[in-house]
Amino acid sequence: MSSTSLAQTYQRISSSKKFQERFSIAIRLVIAVFLIFFSIFPVLWILSAALDPRNSLTTQDLIPPNWSFDNFLRLFNKDPNFSFGDLKYWTWLWNSVKISTISTVLSLSLTTMAAYAFSRLRFAGRITLLKAILLIQVFPNLLALVAIYVLIFQAGQIVPAIGLNTHAGLILVYMGGSMGLNIWLMKGFLDTIPRAIDESGMIDGASNFQIFYQLLLPLLRPILIVIGILSFIGTYGDFILARILLNDSSQYTLMVGLQIFTAGQFDKKWGVFAAGALIGALPIMITYLALQDQIAGGLTQGAVKE
Amino acid sequence: MKQKTGNESPLGLLTRVLLVVVLDAAIGWFIYNSVQLGFTQLAAVLAVVLVMLNIIFLLPQAYAYRWMAIGLSFLIIFVIYPILFTVYVAFTNYGDGHLLTKEQALKSIQQATYLPEEGKSYSWTAYKSADNQYVLWLIDSNGDTFLAKVGEEIVPAKPGDPGIGEADSKGIPQTIEGFQRLNTLLAAADKELPNIKFGVEGGKTVQVRSPSEAAELQIRYLYDEATDTVTDQETGEIYYNIDGTFTSRTGKTINPGFRAVVGFKNFIQFATSPALRGPLVRIMTWNFVFPTISVLSTFFLGLAIAIMFNDPNFPLKKIIRSLLLIPYTIPSLITILIWRGMMNPEFGIINRTLERWIGVAPPWTTEPIWAQAAVLLVNLWLGYPYFMLVTSGALQSIPADLYEAATVDGAGAWVRFRKITLPLLLVAVGPLLIASFVFNFNNFNLIYLFINGGPPIVGAQTQAGHTDILISYVYNLAFASGGRGVQYGFASAISIIIFIIVGAITLAQFRFTNMWEEVSQNV
Amino acid sequence: MSKRFLLSIVLLFAVILAACAPAATPSPEATEPPAAATEPPAAEPTKAPEPTATTAPEPTAAPTAVEPVGKLTIWADDTRAPILQELAPAFLETYQVELVVELKSSIRDDFQVAAPTGEGPDIIVIAHDQAGTLVANGLLAPVDLGDKADQFVENAKSACTFDGVLYCMPYATENLGFFYNTDLVETPPATWDEVVTIGEALKNEGKVTYIMALTGTTYDLYPLFTAFGGYIFGKDDKGNYNPEDLGLDNEGMIAALTWVADNVAKGNLPTDTDWANNHALFETGEVPFIMAGPWALDRIRQSGVPYAVTNFPAGPAGEGFPFAGTQGFFISSQSENVLLAQAFLTEFVATEEVMQKLYEAGKRPSAFIPVLEKTDDPDLAAMGEAGRNATMMPAIPAMGSVWGNWNDAVTLVIQGKQEPEAALKDGATKIRNLIANPLTGMVNVPGSYQAQAGCSGDWQPECAATQMTKGDDGIWRSGPFALKAGDYEVKVALDGSWTVNYGVDGKENGDNYKFTLAADGEVSFEFDPETKLLNIILP
């Protein structure tokens, strides 16, 4: 915004709108370079750690001496002189993508429907429940792991398909987060959509579900994408729940698999970890690159027909 | 606003009742099985869910809740129940030494055996018949050999006796008629073997105790449910259940202990613990400063990025935004440690560069103020992409015609931002700011991984550092403390206390939340 | 978007169905059926191979698909797991037991959660100092090494012996050694003074930046502390660590830390104690000396720096010695396969072949004597020599409160914020505060009356409701307590625990006092700390 106000100041001097626009873009490009430097610089060091055969995170040169792709080879079990045994990097990556996608789609639908009710319907306990949702997130849930482990273990004794060491069980647990803060975000977005839209639907005799599904849902696209990405990244990056619920290395998610390299007290394989983390970041980057056009748009592009 | 609950079609009603029947049957079946298997927790949680779902789907007044019935069910099972469990644990001594339930501990205690003074021990070799019966070939310490069968006296035997094959080099018969000799591992693969009593019940019996030993073992402890005591069969000593440990009158205890309810003990322990003698005021102050600055800095940087690069005509905006998202896509475990390396005052790239260019090397990890600045900087890096994403989504909800109207009225960019963008944005993002505050309030990982609370406070009464927040400070005391090992009970009590503090702050913020909602309804 | 949403609804119902309907399990993704955990009835008599001292894998009678009769699960880290995974096929073939080795990152923590449900592994591979709490929690089963017992290094066995019971099969020991750069230093220093002389000479010549690397503040500096007479916990006469005897602020520790402080002040030592940074200093020849463990051997060798390993320099208290650790196999007491796990360890792992492989993977001196004797790695031999007086790292829970405070004290001194003596005294006070029993000094009369006197149960030496108060005459008194008619037993206990208690005739650990109330009435107690006698005042 500083750039906008700067541009504003400049407006007084220059009356040429085109020039002003170019100037603003130029300034923003400079800022972008700075910001990108800020965001990328540590990542370059992660790359440097990935290329460093010494497995150190405190590399002192950006290009480590004797740099090599050994850590990548080890990650894929292709280093003939070195074996971690049972590494299944691509399986883990696939598991992560699969679990995150399914959880995201499922929890997104739960979140959206709940947010619709909070925004458009008036019912007893609405405010209380909204507050409760926020308060619940505040609780430092110290023993959640122990409690959830026991629940999933017990569920698995009855229906093995949702027990320990299954992806279905893990996804179910992630569903617990669908009634989280994203409801607030979604509700806030819904609140800003004019009620006139609902009312026009009601005059046509549409049911609540029809209004929600046919009229409102298309308008929610930007926020759906944002929440989807947030929830995807959240699930993708989780290793605390996944680590305790998954035991078989072919069931591991990427983050759980990568944890293996940090097991030793001194001989942590940071290089391999870094290599795996960098490749693991690609699916998120690609998804975001592909979807970010969808975030822009929505109401500003005149979807509202009053 | 008008709600449509009364005009349900007969078909809709039928569907709804059918759904309830199916749900009841399915969850009921699950509960039934849980009870059968003794899984009380699961059964209880599901019962609550079942009741809730019935109310929601059968009562017309609960119509709105049908929109969130499934989400609420998951919330109860995987969020609320664990919270209740934590609260329950705060009133128990759950933790090291008391990790098991009473049933598990008793099972383990009752498995203990002892070798009476006159009892003999042997080395053993097992033989198995086609119908899974075992015989043992025993050799005692004198080298005498015996044959032991279930239900028969243990008799001296020699290789070459009738039915017994010739001995191998170790004096163990290679065959016994009707039985196959097993090597130790194969025999050990049968889980039942250690429980088989060879010999005559009531007389002398021998049990396998380890791969190298079978002995005339006796059960060591007898549990009396009526008095809740355990008697040591070897010494006759009686052990009483005191707070989850069977303790004798002379203070001897039996391992393992088990989880027991201890009332408010954990809270009292906290109230009298050395933790309160520490530099609490300083830690609490920092604990508010750190999340406040973190939230504001990440929010405004994220928002600035979202606004600046939102322009559809902006060149390279997709690439720029993607590159700016990168900090969010790499596990923070590694990025925090990379920052730690980069900000190392002596060897880190940042200080080496600064020293070369401007001759200054800030003491990032050794001076309090610099350490706090470093933590904030790293947190800004970690956190701004979140708000960049959130705000770029939420910005879309602001109707363009509002801006147009304002521009027509002659409002400048700053005024437009302050009067239109910010208030409307806060409707959706406000709660996330609170949440982000809370997250950072308890941002243990960053503090612990990056600097471990350091630099230490000189002369503090307890272990504490200048960047310690409540939770990292308490972690050091509760989890590594006191020669008492990990105490979940104590830690849960502390987390409840922290919850009360943070919860109060959060509720106070709701005043603003309500205001935000009113704003939105005026739109 | 709407298609996506429709799909999501479909998936949603699939999950609900999966969660509720047991017969059909159309869960969103096909989870593999769990491997048959139940043991198939071992009906077919298996041709048993002859037991032999070493495991010569004999081909079984039926070379067709081997039907496992049992399953053993092991959790190990990335160094050990590959070796154990290699063993699995041979093990399955020879013994029809399936060996499942899981690569895990935080073995101890996850084990604490998983084991109590019975879902945990049968065997875990961890260091001995992590095992202390697991034993206290009843999660580990004793290990009987049988006739293999004398093939293991005595020290290693004693490391995982708790209360006189062995809980592991050790396979490796580890301790620091003193490394020096052979290009820079011809004869290794015999004393810490020589470290300074040699180092300063090199530094003045401009050959090195510092005289020694500081790879840490606690464990990594321990040989320096011990050379000056420092220690952490003293030992009782049985050789067990005694948490009451904290040595953190003893003269030796102060002297050692003063040595550090002086050299930091002179610019002889780095102010940064990061492990990796300091190893890099040694590997690039910037420092001539470093104290490093076997886990650093690989990276030091890779760096190409010329080095040798030798004994630790001596100080006023003699040659310094490091902490020693033991890596071992531990068996879960909650496992259904305790006997099988034991047999697996003693019959299959405790062989020269397997132990040799484990040694090669981990590069730690083997705890298995036949392999240790064959070990010809000069560095490991030198490290073993340097650690010949090593003391086992304390596995007592009190150690948990030591690390952080110890580190803080040393850090403050290195950063020049505090004098060594003050820093160590502060640190020691903090630890003592934490370890101290808050009930020290309490005199109580635990007994079968306590529930009636306001305690949550009987026989509670820590119950405040019945604690005694000291009178001016030196006699401790409690009561009166209103009790119902009946027979009662009591005892005297000090410090809120049973550790010190007195019975009839003031005898320590003696018999209970007994008294009878014919009718409801009030009872008081008097205790004479001189005679240790309890006087029961009946109505």
PDB file of C-alpha atoms in Angstrom, chain B residues 10 20 62 83 93 133 142 146 154 167 169 179 219 266 280 393 402 407 474 487 489 518:
ATOM      1  CA  PRO B  10     -43.450 -36.004   1.896  1.00  0.00           C
ATOM      2  CA  VAL B  20     -31.912 -41.338  10.547  1.00  0.00           C
ATOM      3  CA  ALA B  62     -32.661 -27.948  14.750  1.00  0.00           C
ATOM      4  CA  ILE B  83      -9.962 -31.936  24.948  1.00  0.00           C
ATOM      5  CA  ASN B  93      -1.218 -38.662  37.796  1.00  0.00           C
ATOM      6  CA  GLN B 133       1.085 -80.963  22.169  1.00  0.00           C
ATOM      7  CA  ASN B 142      23.867 -80.886  37.553  1.00  0.00           C
ATOM      8  CA  PHE B 146      14.223 -85.015  32.538  1.00  0.00           C
ATOM      9  CA  ILE B 154       8.270 -84.861  35.412  1.00  0.00           C
ATOM     10  CA  ALA B 167      21.477 -87.741  21.875  1.00  0.00           C
ATOM     11  CA  SER B 169      26.504 -83.519  20.875  1.00  0.00           C
ATOM     12  CA  PHE B 179       7.001 -85.444  18.523  1.00  0.00           C
ATOM     13  CA  ILE B 219       2.935 -66.638  40.415  1.00  0.00           C
ATOM     14  CA  ASN B 266      -1.517 -31.152  39.854  1.00  0.00           C
ATOM     15  CA  LEU B 280       7.070 -14.717  35.117  1.00  0.00           C
ATOM     16  CA  GLY B 393      -9.219 -14.454  -1.236  1.00  0.00           C
ATOM     17  CA  LEU B 402     -17.969   0.515  -3.542  1.00  0.00           C
ATOM     18  CA  THR B 407     -13.500   7.394  -6.111  1.00  0.00           C
ATOM     19  CA  VAL B 474       6.634 -24.522  31.198  1.00  0.00           C
ATOM     20  CA  GLN B 487       4.042 -35.791  33.828  1.00  0.00           C
ATOM     21  CA  GLY B 489      -1.212 -34.836  34.431  1.00  0.00           C
ATOM     22  CA  GLU B 518     -22.807  -5.574  12.107  1.00  0.00           C
TER      23      GLU B 518
END
